[in-house]
Amino acid sequence: MSIAEADRPEGKVFKQIGKRIKRPDGVDKVTGRARYGADLNLSGMLHGATLRSPHAHAVLISIDTSKAEAMTGVKAVVTRDDFAEQPDEMAAAGELPVNYMHVVRNVMAREKVLYDGHPVAAVAATSMSIARKALKLIEVKYEVLPHVIEPDEAMKDDAPILDETLFTDGVDPKPTKPSNVSKIVKIKKGDIEAGFEQAEVIVERTYHTKPVHQGYIEPQACVASYSEDGSGELWVTTQGPFMYRSFTARLCGMDVSKLKVTPSEMGGGFGGKNNVYGEPVAMVLSRKSNRPVKMVMNRGEVFRATGPTSGGHMTVKLGATKDGRITAAKADLAFQAGAFPGAPIGPATMTAFACYDLENVLATGYDVISNRPKVAAYRAPGAQVIAFAVESAMDELAKKLEIEPIDLRMQNAAKEGTKAAYGPVFGPIGMEETLQAVKDHPNYNVPLGPNQGRGVASGFWFNIGGETSVTMNLNEDGTVALLVGNPDIGGSRASMSMMAAEELGIEAEDVRVSIADTGSLGFNFLSAGSRTTFAVGKTTINAAREVIKEMKARAAKIWDIPEDAVVWEDGHARPASTNAGDFEPLSIVEIAKKASTTGGPISGHIQTNVTGAGPSLATEAVDVEVDPETGQVKILRVTVAQDAGKAIHPSYVEGQFQGAAVQGIGWALNEEYIYDDKGRLENPNFLDYRIPVASDLPMIDTVIVEVPNPNHPYGVRGIGETSIVPVMAAVNNAIENAIGVRLSDLPMSPPKVLKAIEENS
Amino acid sequence: MAKYHITAEINGDETEYLCEPEQTLLDVLRDELNYTGTKEGCGSGDCGACTVMMNGRHVCSCLVLGAEANGAKIETVEGMADGDNLHPLQEKFIEHAALQCGICTPGILVASKALLERNPDPTETEVRYWLAGNLCRCTGYDKIIRAVMDAASEMRGN
Ligand code: FES
Ligand code: FES
């Protein structure tokens, strides 16, 4: 879909866009009426529970379920025997594609268990307490194997091998020995050696990050109901009902047409609800028991078995001339994929230096499997991990060059026309604008006290478009029903209604947005990659234009003039000029009321694969105060400037910036997966895995930068992810500024900070 | 299995239920009585999504046994609005966009109401510490704090 000249976003005057309307699902969500994953109960419904491996790595020798099956109240038990083998075949799943052969093994362990928490069997019973008791009666024999967690350990020659059939992809000649390195990718531009030769100043350092969890407050939950006629329904909290349909149908051996997935309201996802876990298991339990089955994870299961993000082991080297021109940038990064291949090394290598306009770049990524849950996407997957290293290195380089860090970034900033190392030539992007916005913000000039420091960092995220299908129906009273296929994570019903209203020339409250089940629309890609407001919004606008076209045709019919003699303005059809005829304008209400006699119902339907998502850049400044006695880091001020292209509903744009910044603060200071020497997760709860709470934080100040995306009628860019990217480095740079020592390992918890202070004194 | 026969007042209605000895008040509210507005985020007292009022105090209903509620007065998010008048906190949460996914919202609303009943004029710091037991992963708390402060101000008649 190309955009006409008249449609260029610059200078457009909006009536709805940019308002702060009340979200249409607000009342439901403040009264407890909104139904989330665990909120559905069906008659005859059973409760499912999952038996999980206590070992990090073991051969699964046998599973005896006979005692559990004999227990009163137990209606079905499933194990690996209930799932057919799947071929070695990749499928799209958000930012991180997955392999069916691995999905089936992650859902239910087959030959081996590969992490603490890996499902081994599941039970459906008439009550949760019976289901839990039945799990204790299942006898599993394991042969425990040596395990490995950290990527640098897993890459060693003598490391325990998780998958004997895995040979590193991306090396020539093809290796002869299996390895935990599933893949090596390289992003190259220019001549890296020559670049370092030109450099007068070089910095190089190795950085580590720990796996962290998305930490959505609503655990995975679903109700599966398989009918005797071979069809099934799935109610589930998900970022992608269509994707969950594909995976569940495939794993359960069903035709896609036989399965209807209805998305519930979703209590947070952040990339963690792109993949199936218990859903196919619940469906098979339902098929075996002929009863609906509810499966709800507890928090321990969420931590132990659903996708955290990768921990990374990274070395970054930057070279520059004395006047601050970066001549070479190199990154080596090894990311944990968890038990199956698929760490975000692609996005990490591509985004590593994407904020800058550089001649010579080399980024090499290693996808390393180890005995941890399979990673899932987490808000700008991979980009945040490598940005911690790259943006810390930028700060170190600036200090060495004695240039203000924000100015060094400005001097090397990517801009329109920059050819990114990963291929494309950028259109208009907001790197310089976000740097300037932070520099101009009052926070940037607040004087710092003793033990206080200020850090700046920037970040890049691509954003995506993807398959989208939208239907708009004009109701008989002139109101509008809009059907979209992407769950509302945080205000998308509001932004869709605003875009539809803008086009139609009506009020947003006259557009009712519903989230479709998979039977009601064509395929929609996940709510991921910050695509919803951009791609579903663009498709909604085009659906509205279809409706307008049809309404004009109806007016033309009523007036008996040619269609092209009718224009649409402010919710009315009008004759294009007095030459066309002298008719009173027809409102959308009047046209709707006459629809039955002018040709029947009026609707617009668009299905497309949306392209042209504009990257969104962000720059952030963080002020900290470090307690020299305890090493405790207090966050004093946070300023987030991100390019939204055009903010549809500014409050929800700010909310994304703020939420992302705070997730990054947790990642920087507290959050980490801690394993014991047997490879068991030691902190699978919110007490020991500590996410930020209200009293840890100040207000989060935001600046919405608007550099319009020329590929969206209103200039929209996705904004859901970038704001997390710079945070960990900004905090690190602030700590360095406060204590004079640079840290290189996350989280920067009090003991680590204290050690750094003591070593320095 | 022997169940307890419990009588409690829930959102003003006298309610009888049977519960297993190990069922929590949260389980009872959600699974037996269909008050699914109260959410479970952890089941261990760490997230506050399950916050309800019990005899005038806000508690994590996942840490209270269903049987302990005998004779108690329970208030959940479903009881906050007065007919079709939303509570000022509910209004302000919508107005300030203080919810994104909304899963933490019921617990935070109930906890905030408990705060304002005790302290009608809290400082920002007091709101932040009062809500420190209620996790929100989406908002970064900024708009939640503003909504609570604004609701307090409105309830004081400003
Ligand atoms: S569910 Fe009760 S505190 Fe989390
Ligand atoms: S709004 Fe999602 S957890 Fe608070």
Short mmCIF file of N, CA and C in Angstrom, two decimals, chain A residues 165-185 365-367:
data_model
loop_
_atom_site.label_atom_id
_atom_site.label_comp_id
_atom_site.label_asym_id
_atom_site.label_seq_id
_atom_site.Cartn_x
_atom_site.Cartn_y
_atom_site.Cartn_z
N THR A 165 22.71 -34.06 18.25
CA THR A 165 22.45 -33.89 16.82
C THR A 165 22.67 -32.46 16.36
N LEU A 166 23.15 -31.61 17.26
CA LEU A 166 23.29 -30.19 16.93
C LEU A 166 24.73 -29.86 16.52
N PHE A 167 24.88 -29.38 15.29
CA PHE A 167 26.18 -28.96 14.77
C PHE A 167 26.10 -27.47 14.46
N THR A 168 27.14 -26.75 14.79
CA THR A 168 27.09 -25.29 14.64
C THR A 168 26.80 -24.89 13.20
N ASP A 169 25.80 -24.05 13.05
CA ASP A 169 25.43 -23.52 11.74
C ASP A 169 26.20 -22.22 11.53
N GLY A 170 26.65 -21.98 10.31
CA GLY A 170 27.32 -20.71 10.03
C GLY A 170 28.83 -20.80 10.09
N VAL A 171 29.39 -22.02 10.16
CA VAL A 171 30.85 -22.16 10.06
C VAL A 171 31.19 -23.05 8.87
N ASP A 172 32.29 -22.71 8.25
CA ASP A 172 32.73 -23.43 7.06
C ASP A 172 34.15 -23.93 7.30
N PRO A 173 34.51 -25.17 7.12
CA PRO A 173 33.64 -26.29 6.76
C PRO A 173 32.71 -26.69 7.91
N LYS A 174 31.68 -27.43 7.57
CA LYS A 174 30.70 -27.89 8.55
C LYS A 174 31.44 -28.69 9.64
N PRO A 175 31.13 -28.40 10.91
CA PRO A 175 31.86 -29.09 11.99
C PRO A 175 31.54 -30.59 12.02
N THR A 176 32.45 -31.34 12.60
CA THR A 176 32.26 -32.79 12.69
C THR A 176 31.80 -33.21 14.07
N LYS A 177 31.95 -32.30 15.04
CA LYS A 177 31.55 -32.64 16.42
C LYS A 177 30.32 -31.82 16.82
N PRO A 178 29.38 -32.45 17.53
CA PRO A 178 28.24 -31.66 18.01
C PRO A 178 28.70 -30.59 19.00
N SER A 179 27.88 -29.56 19.14
CA SER A 179 28.28 -28.42 19.96
C SER A 179 27.05 -27.79 20.60
N ASN A 180 27.26 -27.04 21.65
CA ASN A 180 26.16 -26.26 22.23
C ASN A 180 25.96 -24.94 21.50
N VAL A 181 26.88 -24.63 20.58
CA VAL A 181 26.72 -23.41 19.79
C VAL A 181 25.88 -23.78 18.57
N SER A 182 24.65 -23.29 18.54
CA SER A 182 23.79 -23.75 17.45
C SER A 182 24.06 -22.95 16.18
N LYS A 183 24.54 -21.73 16.34
CA LYS A 183 24.64 -20.86 15.17
C LYS A 183 25.60 -19.72 15.44
N ILE A 184 26.30 -19.29 14.40
CA ILE A 184 27.12 -18.08 14.49
C ILE A 184 26.64 -17.13 13.40
N VAL A 185 26.37 -15.89 13.77
CA VAL A 185 25.98 -14.91 12.74
C VAL A 185 26.93 -13.72 12.79
N GLY A 365 27.74 -12.95 16.58
CA GLY A 365 26.87 -13.50 17.62
C GLY A 365 26.91 -15.01 17.67
N TYR A 366 26.90 -15.55 18.88
CA TYR A 366 26.89 -17.00 19.10
C TYR A 366 25.60 -17.36 19.83
N ASP A 367 24.86 -18.28 19.25
CA ASP A 367 23.61 -18.76 19.86
C ASP A 367 23.95 -20.03 20.63
#
